[in-house]
């Protein structure tokens, strides 16, 4: 029979913390997409941020039902039912695909921002909205193709078990296919290099270069303003570029804080599979998964804190929804009064 994975402190991490963070992540990233889709917010950077928010929200949305049913309700103590066992296998694969998308979109954001800041004349020619859309499509297709064989790692079959007293259980029997033997070794190398090490290295390098460039420009700008004895000469465009660059730096750094430990854990497991005992490894994975999802949620607050335009647009959306709600509420109350008077 198919049995769920048993995690240490599964109820605390996956039954309480994970669902709360997942709900917050889905809601806030939907708001992010709604804000950045507004015409005045559209740019090559926000196009990438939309792709990032969709991937982040997808991770929470796909795994939320899984953890609520199996961990919040503590059904992980029982044998998997059919066809729930199929979703139990498929959901983590989809989550891994979207997690990889998130890492690579963040990497592209760092590279794009460095090109725009370091090459202010040539950079914008290549960093266009069309280019951002094409890159997003490539990233989503690439991540899906890399993990696609994992969907076929197991076969599933429904088995009807008589529990007595007329009670019948539909449990699931699962067994491994030939795909893991052919693909798993290659996937470990691909995941370690393309989903962990290479993005983290690129992120670290571009972040260091970008911070140095921003610091250099800030000093030059400070000297220029001191000579002109005015702090109001800086153009609005220059301030916007610097604020956007700072926002991207913070997003990249928070991503690195989570992904570096994730990569080190996977590297250790790849070099020496017995370095961590299974129970400790699953416990560590639980902590990293919650931290990863929390990082997906934190991006929303980074936009709130560092983007004035984002705050304005979000406020206008919320106010519009509030006005519509009040209008519907008033119409409902008026209709109820009319009905009461007629009676």
Short mmCIF file of C-alpha atoms in Angstrom, two decimals:
data_model
loop_
_atom_site.label_atom_id
_atom_site.label_comp_id
_atom_site.label_asym_id
_atom_site.label_seq_id
_atom_site.Cartn_x
_atom_site.Cartn_y
_atom_site.Cartn_z
CA UNK A 1 0.00 0.00 0.00
CA UNK A 2 0.98 3.67 -0.41
CA UNK A 3 1.79 5.32 2.89
CA UNK A 4 2.48 9.06 3.45
CA UNK A 5 5.88 10.28 4.51
CA UNK A 6 6.12 10.61 8.28
CA UNK A 7 7.83 13.86 9.27
CA UNK A 8 9.11 14.76 12.70
CA UNK A 9 6.81 17.44 14.10
CA UNK A 10 4.75 17.14 10.90
CA UNK A 11 1.67 18.62 12.54
CA UNK A 12 3.52 21.76 13.70
CA UNK A 13 5.34 22.52 10.44
CA UNK A 14 2.96 21.18 7.79
CA UNK A 15 -0.29 21.16 9.75
CA UNK A 16 -0.13 24.66 11.29
CA UNK A 17 2.70 26.87 9.99
CA UNK A 18 2.67 25.82 6.34
CA UNK A 19 -1.08 26.33 5.68
CA UNK A 20 -1.03 29.78 7.32
CA UNK A 21 1.99 30.92 5.30
CA UNK A 22 0.58 29.29 2.13
CA UNK A 23 -2.72 31.18 2.39
CA UNK A 24 -0.90 34.47 2.98
CA UNK A 25 1.44 33.74 0.06
CA UNK A 26 -1.38 32.97 -2.37
CA UNK A 27 -3.44 36.04 -1.39
CA UNK A 28 -0.54 38.52 -1.41
CA UNK A 29 0.87 37.27 -4.72
CA UNK A 30 -2.55 37.53 -6.35
CA UNK A 31 -2.56 41.16 -5.21
CA UNK A 32 0.94 41.59 -6.66
CA UNK A 33 -0.20 40.30 -10.05
CA UNK A 34 -3.25 42.58 -9.95
CA UNK A 35 -1.11 45.64 -9.19
CA UNK A 36 1.60 44.97 -11.76
CA UNK A 37 -0.94 44.25 -14.51
CA UNK A 38 -2.13 47.86 -14.33
CA UNK A 39 -1.04 49.77 -17.42
CA UNK A 40 0.96 52.40 -15.53
CA UNK A 41 2.93 49.68 -13.70
CA UNK A 42 3.97 47.72 -16.80
CA UNK A 43 7.72 47.50 -17.44
CA UNK A 44 10.31 44.80 -18.19
CA UNK A 45 10.98 44.43 -14.45
CA UNK A 46 7.33 44.20 -13.39
CA UNK A 47 6.72 41.66 -16.17
CA UNK A 48 9.31 39.41 -14.55
CA UNK A 49 7.83 40.13 -11.12
CA UNK A 50 4.42 38.99 -12.43
CA UNK A 51 5.99 35.71 -13.57
CA UNK A 52 7.66 35.39 -10.16
CA UNK A 53 4.39 36.05 -8.30
CA UNK A 54 2.50 33.47 -10.38
CA UNK A 55 5.12 30.83 -9.60
CA UNK A 56 5.19 31.72 -5.90
CA UNK A 57 1.40 31.69 -5.61
CA UNK A 58 1.32 28.37 -7.49
CA UNK A 59 3.62 26.71 -4.95
CA UNK A 60 1.28 27.67 -2.12
CA UNK A 61 -1.93 26.86 -4.01
CA UNK A 62 -0.80 23.40 -5.13
CA UNK A 63 0.57 22.22 -1.79
CA UNK A 64 -2.04 23.84 0.50
CA UNK A 65 -4.82 21.20 0.03
CA UNK A 66 -2.23 18.45 0.43
CA UNK A 67 -0.96 19.66 3.80
CA UNK A 68 -4.37 20.61 5.16
CA UNK A 69 -5.80 17.16 4.43
CA UNK A 70 -2.82 15.03 5.41
CA UNK A 71 -1.17 17.09 8.16
CA UNK A 72 -3.67 19.58 9.59
CA UNK A 73 -6.29 16.82 9.77
CA UNK A 74 -3.53 14.29 10.62
CA UNK A 75 -4.52 11.82 7.90
CA UNK A 76 -0.82 11.10 7.32
CA UNK A 77 -1.19 8.39 9.97
CA UNK A 78 -3.30 6.30 7.59
CA UNK A 79 -2.75 4.54 4.27
CA UNK A 80 -3.30 6.77 1.25
CA UNK A 81 -6.69 6.51 -0.42
CA UNK A 82 -7.30 6.32 -4.15
CA UNK A 83 -7.18 8.65 -6.11
CA UNK A 84 -5.76 10.97 -3.44
CA UNK A 85 -2.45 9.11 -3.69
CA UNK A 86 -2.00 10.43 -7.25
CA UNK A 87 -2.32 14.03 -6.08
CA UNK A 88 0.00 13.25 -3.14
CA UNK A 89 2.65 12.27 -5.71
CA UNK A 90 1.95 14.93 -8.36
CA UNK A 91 1.61 18.03 -6.12
CA UNK A 92 5.24 18.01 -4.85
CA UNK A 93 6.52 17.66 -8.43
CA UNK A 94 4.49 20.69 -9.56
CA UNK A 95 5.70 22.57 -6.48
CA UNK A 96 9.33 21.74 -7.33
CA UNK A 97 8.82 22.96 -10.90
CA UNK A 98 7.39 26.29 -9.69
CA UNK A 99 10.12 26.62 -7.06
CA UNK A 100 12.75 26.25 -9.78
CA UNK A 101 10.89 28.85 -11.85
CA UNK A 102 11.00 31.23 -8.89
CA UNK A 103 14.74 30.78 -8.44
CA UNK A 104 15.53 31.38 -12.11
CA UNK A 105 13.18 34.36 -12.47
CA UNK A 106 14.88 35.94 -9.45
CA UNK A 107 18.24 35.24 -11.11
CA UNK A 108 17.11 36.93 -14.32
CA UNK A 109 15.84 39.89 -12.30
CA UNK A 110 19.30 40.35 -10.79
CA UNK A 111 21.01 40.12 -14.18
CA UNK A 112 18.50 42.44 -15.84
CA UNK A 113 18.81 45.08 -13.14
CA UNK A 114 22.62 44.96 -13.34
CA UNK A 115 22.51 45.46 -17.12
CA UNK A 116 20.13 48.42 -16.82
CA UNK A 117 22.22 50.13 -14.13
CA UNK A 118 25.66 49.36 -15.56
CA UNK A 119 24.74 50.02 -19.19
CA UNK A 120 22.05 52.74 -19.08
CA UNK A 121 22.08 53.25 -22.85
CA UNK A 122 22.43 49.70 -24.19
CA UNK A 123 20.68 47.86 -21.33
CA UNK A 124 17.12 49.15 -21.93
CA UNK A 125 17.37 48.18 -25.61
CA UNK A 126 17.68 44.52 -24.66
CA UNK A 127 15.68 44.54 -21.44
CA UNK A 128 12.21 45.04 -22.94
CA UNK A 129 8.77 43.75 -21.97
CA UNK A 130 8.83 41.40 -24.98
CA UNK A 131 12.21 40.02 -23.92
CA UNK A 132 10.93 39.50 -20.36
CA UNK A 133 7.90 37.55 -21.63
CA UNK A 134 10.10 35.35 -23.83
CA UNK A 135 12.46 34.66 -20.92
CA UNK A 136 9.53 33.73 -18.67
CA UNK A 137 8.18 31.28 -21.25
CA UNK A 138 11.62 29.67 -21.60
CA UNK A 139 12.01 29.37 -17.83
CA UNK A 140 8.59 27.76 -17.33
CA UNK A 141 9.15 25.33 -20.21
CA UNK A 142 12.68 24.50 -19.08
CA UNK A 143 11.65 23.82 -15.46
CA UNK A 144 8.69 21.68 -16.56
CA UNK A 145 10.84 19.65 -18.97
CA UNK A 146 13.51 19.05 -16.32
CA UNK A 147 11.11 17.52 -13.79
CA UNK A 148 8.51 16.09 -16.18
CA UNK A 149 9.77 12.47 -15.94
CA UNK A 150 9.08 12.54 -12.18
CA UNK A 151 5.36 12.41 -12.95
CA UNK A 152 5.94 8.84 -14.15
CA UNK A 153 8.02 7.55 -11.24
CA UNK A 154 5.12 5.56 -9.77
CA UNK A 155 2.20 3.47 -10.95
CA UNK A 156 -1.06 3.54 -8.99
CA UNK A 157 -3.87 1.06 -8.61
CA UNK A 158 -7.09 1.14 -6.62
CA UNK A 159 -7.66 -1.67 -4.15
CA UNK A 160 -10.97 -2.18 -2.37
CA UNK A 161 -10.56 -3.39 1.21
CA UNK A 162 -13.44 -4.74 3.27
CA UNK A 163 -13.25 -3.20 6.73
CA UNK A 164 -16.09 -5.24 8.13
CA UNK A 165 -19.60 -4.21 9.16
CA UNK A 166 -20.31 -3.26 5.56
CA UNK A 167 -17.53 -0.65 5.49
CA UNK A 168 -15.42 -0.58 2.31
CA UNK A 169 -12.15 1.31 1.93
CA UNK A 170 -10.63 2.42 -1.39
CA UNK A 171 -6.91 2.32 -0.70
CA UNK A 172 -4.03 2.83 -3.09
CA UNK A 173 -1.29 0.47 -4.15
CA UNK A 174 1.76 2.07 -5.75
CA UNK A 175 5.00 0.71 -7.16
CA UNK A 176 8.02 2.20 -8.89
CA UNK A 177 8.32 2.25 -12.68
CA UNK A 178 11.51 1.93 -14.70
CA UNK A 179 11.81 5.71 -15.09
CA UNK A 180 13.68 6.47 -11.83
CA UNK A 181 16.45 3.99 -12.65
CA UNK A 182 17.01 5.73 -15.98
CA UNK A 183 16.51 9.36 -15.01
CA UNK A 184 17.09 9.88 -11.26
CA UNK A 185 20.89 10.02 -11.50
CA UNK A 186 20.72 12.60 -14.29
CA UNK A 187 18.08 14.60 -12.41
CA UNK A 188 20.30 14.90 -9.34
CA UNK A 189 23.07 16.41 -11.45
CA UNK A 190 20.65 18.73 -13.28
CA UNK A 191 18.94 19.83 -10.06
CA UNK A 192 22.22 20.39 -8.23
CA UNK A 193 23.76 22.41 -11.05
CA UNK A 194 20.87 24.13 -12.85
CA UNK A 195 18.41 24.59 -9.97
CA UNK A 196 20.79 25.18 -7.05
CA UNK A 197 24.47 26.01 -7.61
CA UNK A 198 24.46 27.99 -10.87
CA UNK A 199 21.53 30.31 -9.96
CA UNK A 200 23.00 30.97 -6.50
CA UNK A 201 26.43 31.77 -7.97
CA UNK A 202 24.93 34.11 -10.58
CA UNK A 203 22.75 35.77 -7.95
CA UNK A 204 25.69 36.30 -5.60
CA UNK A 205 27.93 37.77 -8.34
CA UNK A 206 25.30 40.08 -9.84
CA UNK A 207 24.21 41.27 -6.39
CA UNK A 208 27.77 42.18 -5.38
CA UNK A 209 28.36 43.96 -8.70
CA UNK A 210 25.02 45.76 -8.52
CA UNK A 211 25.55 46.94 -4.93
CA UNK A 212 29.03 48.23 -5.81
CA UNK A 213 27.63 50.03 -8.86
CA UNK A 214 24.81 51.61 -6.85
CA UNK A 215 27.23 52.67 -4.13
CA UNK A 216 29.54 54.25 -6.70
CA UNK A 217 26.67 56.14 -8.35
CA UNK A 218 25.39 57.31 -4.98
CA UNK A 219 28.80 58.78 -4.14
CA UNK A 220 29.08 60.48 -7.53
CA UNK A 221 25.56 61.85 -7.19
CA UNK A 222 26.34 63.09 -3.67
CA UNK A 223 29.45 64.89 -4.89
CA UNK A 224 27.53 66.44 -7.78
CA UNK A 225 24.78 67.71 -5.50
CA UNK A 226 27.31 69.06 -3.05
CA UNK A 227 28.98 71.04 -5.82
CA UNK A 228 25.65 72.41 -7.06
CA UNK A 229 24.45 72.94 -3.47
CA UNK A 230 21.12 71.38 -4.33
CA UNK A 231 19.54 68.01 -3.54
CA UNK A 232 16.62 68.52 -5.90
CA UNK A 233 18.56 68.27 -9.16
CA UNK A 234 18.37 64.48 -9.26
CA UNK A 235 15.89 63.45 -11.91
CA UNK A 236 12.77 61.47 -11.12
CA UNK A 237 13.94 58.75 -13.51
CA UNK A 238 17.27 58.38 -11.69
CA UNK A 239 15.50 58.08 -8.33
CA UNK A 240 13.10 55.49 -9.75
CA UNK A 241 15.96 53.41 -11.17
CA UNK A 242 17.82 53.49 -7.86
CA UNK A 243 14.73 52.55 -5.81
CA UNK A 244 13.83 49.73 -8.19
CA UNK A 245 17.42 48.48 -8.08
CA UNK A 246 17.37 48.54 -4.27
CA UNK A 247 14.11 46.59 -4.28
CA UNK A 248 15.57 43.93 -6.59
CA UNK A 249 18.71 43.69 -4.41
CA UNK A 250 16.57 43.01 -1.33
CA UNK A 251 14.52 40.38 -3.21
CA UNK A 252 17.70 38.66 -4.43
CA UNK A 253 19.32 38.70 -0.98
CA UNK A 254 16.24 37.19 0.71
CA UNK A 255 16.18 34.52 -1.99
CA UNK A 256 19.86 33.71 -1.34
CA UNK A 257 19.27 33.47 2.41
CA UNK A 258 16.86 30.58 1.78
CA UNK A 259 18.35 28.98 -1.33
CA UNK A 260 21.97 28.72 -0.13
CA UNK A 261 21.07 26.42 2.83
CA UNK A 262 18.74 24.53 0.48
CA UNK A 263 21.56 24.06 -2.01
CA UNK A 264 24.06 23.02 0.67
CA UNK A 265 21.65 20.41 2.00
CA UNK A 266 21.10 18.99 -1.50
CA UNK A 267 24.84 19.06 -2.24
CA UNK A 268 25.55 17.13 0.96
CA UNK A 269 22.89 14.55 0.11
CA UNK A 270 24.25 14.19 -3.43
CA UNK A 271 27.88 13.69 -2.33
CA UNK A 272 27.03 11.41 0.58
CA UNK A 273 23.43 10.10 0.70
CA UNK A 274 24.02 8.74 4.21
CA UNK A 275 25.37 12.01 5.65
CA UNK A 276 21.99 12.66 7.27
CA UNK A 277 19.69 10.01 8.65
CA UNK A 278 16.24 9.97 6.98
CA UNK A 279 14.38 11.41 9.99
CA UNK A 280 16.79 14.34 10.40
CA UNK A 281 16.76 15.00 6.64
CA UNK A 282 12.96 15.10 6.49
CA UNK A 283 12.89 17.41 9.52
CA UNK A 284 15.39 19.73 7.81
CA UNK A 285 13.36 19.65 4.59
CA UNK A 286 10.25 20.65 6.54
CA UNK A 287 12.02 23.70 7.99
CA UNK A 288 13.44 24.72 4.60
CA UNK A 289 10.06 24.30 2.87
CA UNK A 290 8.33 26.61 5.36
CA UNK A 291 11.17 29.15 5.05
CA UNK A 292 10.99 29.00 1.24
CA UNK A 293 7.26 29.66 1.24
CA UNK A 294 7.73 32.47 3.76
CA UNK A 295 10.26 34.02 1.40
CA UNK A 296 7.66 33.92 -1.40
CA UNK A 297 5.31 35.86 0.89
CA UNK A 298 7.93 38.40 2.03
CA UNK A 299 8.30 39.74 -1.53
CA UNK A 300 4.92 41.43 -1.14
CA UNK A 301 6.13 43.42 1.87
CA UNK A 302 9.33 44.34 0.04
CA UNK A 303 7.19 45.95 -2.67
CA UNK A 304 5.10 47.70 -0.02
CA UNK A 305 8.14 49.13 1.76
CA UNK A 306 10.28 50.09 -1.24
CA UNK A 307 7.88 51.00 -4.04
CA UNK A 308 5.73 54.09 -3.66
CA UNK A 309 4.00 53.42 -6.99
CA UNK A 310 3.09 49.91 -5.82
CA UNK A 311 1.54 51.30 -2.63
CA UNK A 312 -0.49 53.87 -4.55
CA UNK A 313 -1.80 51.34 -7.07
CA UNK A 314 -2.61 48.79 -4.38
CA UNK A 315 -4.46 51.44 -2.36
CA UNK A 316 -6.52 52.43 -5.38
CA UNK A 317 -7.45 48.78 -6.07
CA UNK A 318 -8.46 48.15 -2.46
CA UNK A 319 -10.49 51.38 -2.33
CA UNK A 320 -12.26 50.46 -5.56
CA UNK A 321 -13.16 47.02 -4.17
CA UNK A 322 -14.37 48.66 -0.95
CA UNK A 323 -16.60 51.10 -2.88
CA UNK A 324 -18.09 48.24 -4.91
CA UNK A 325 -18.74 46.27 -1.71
CA UNK A 326 -20.42 49.24 -0.06
CA UNK A 327 -22.56 49.83 -3.15
CA UNK A 328 -23.69 46.19 -3.27
CA UNK A 329 -24.31 46.25 0.49
CA UNK A 330 -26.46 49.40 0.25
CA UNK A 331 -28.44 47.94 -2.68
CA UNK A 332 -28.99 44.75 -0.68
CA UNK A 333 -30.22 46.71 2.35
CA UNK A 334 -32.53 48.81 0.16
CA UNK A 335 -33.96 45.66 -1.43
CA UNK A 336 -34.59 44.14 2.01
CA UNK A 337 -36.40 47.28 3.19
CA UNK A 338 -38.60 47.29 0.06
CA UNK A 339 -39.49 43.64 0.57
CA UNK A 340 -40.29 44.27 4.24
CA UNK A 341 -42.54 47.24 3.39
CA UNK A 342 -44.41 45.21 0.80
CA UNK A 343 -45.05 42.49 3.35
#
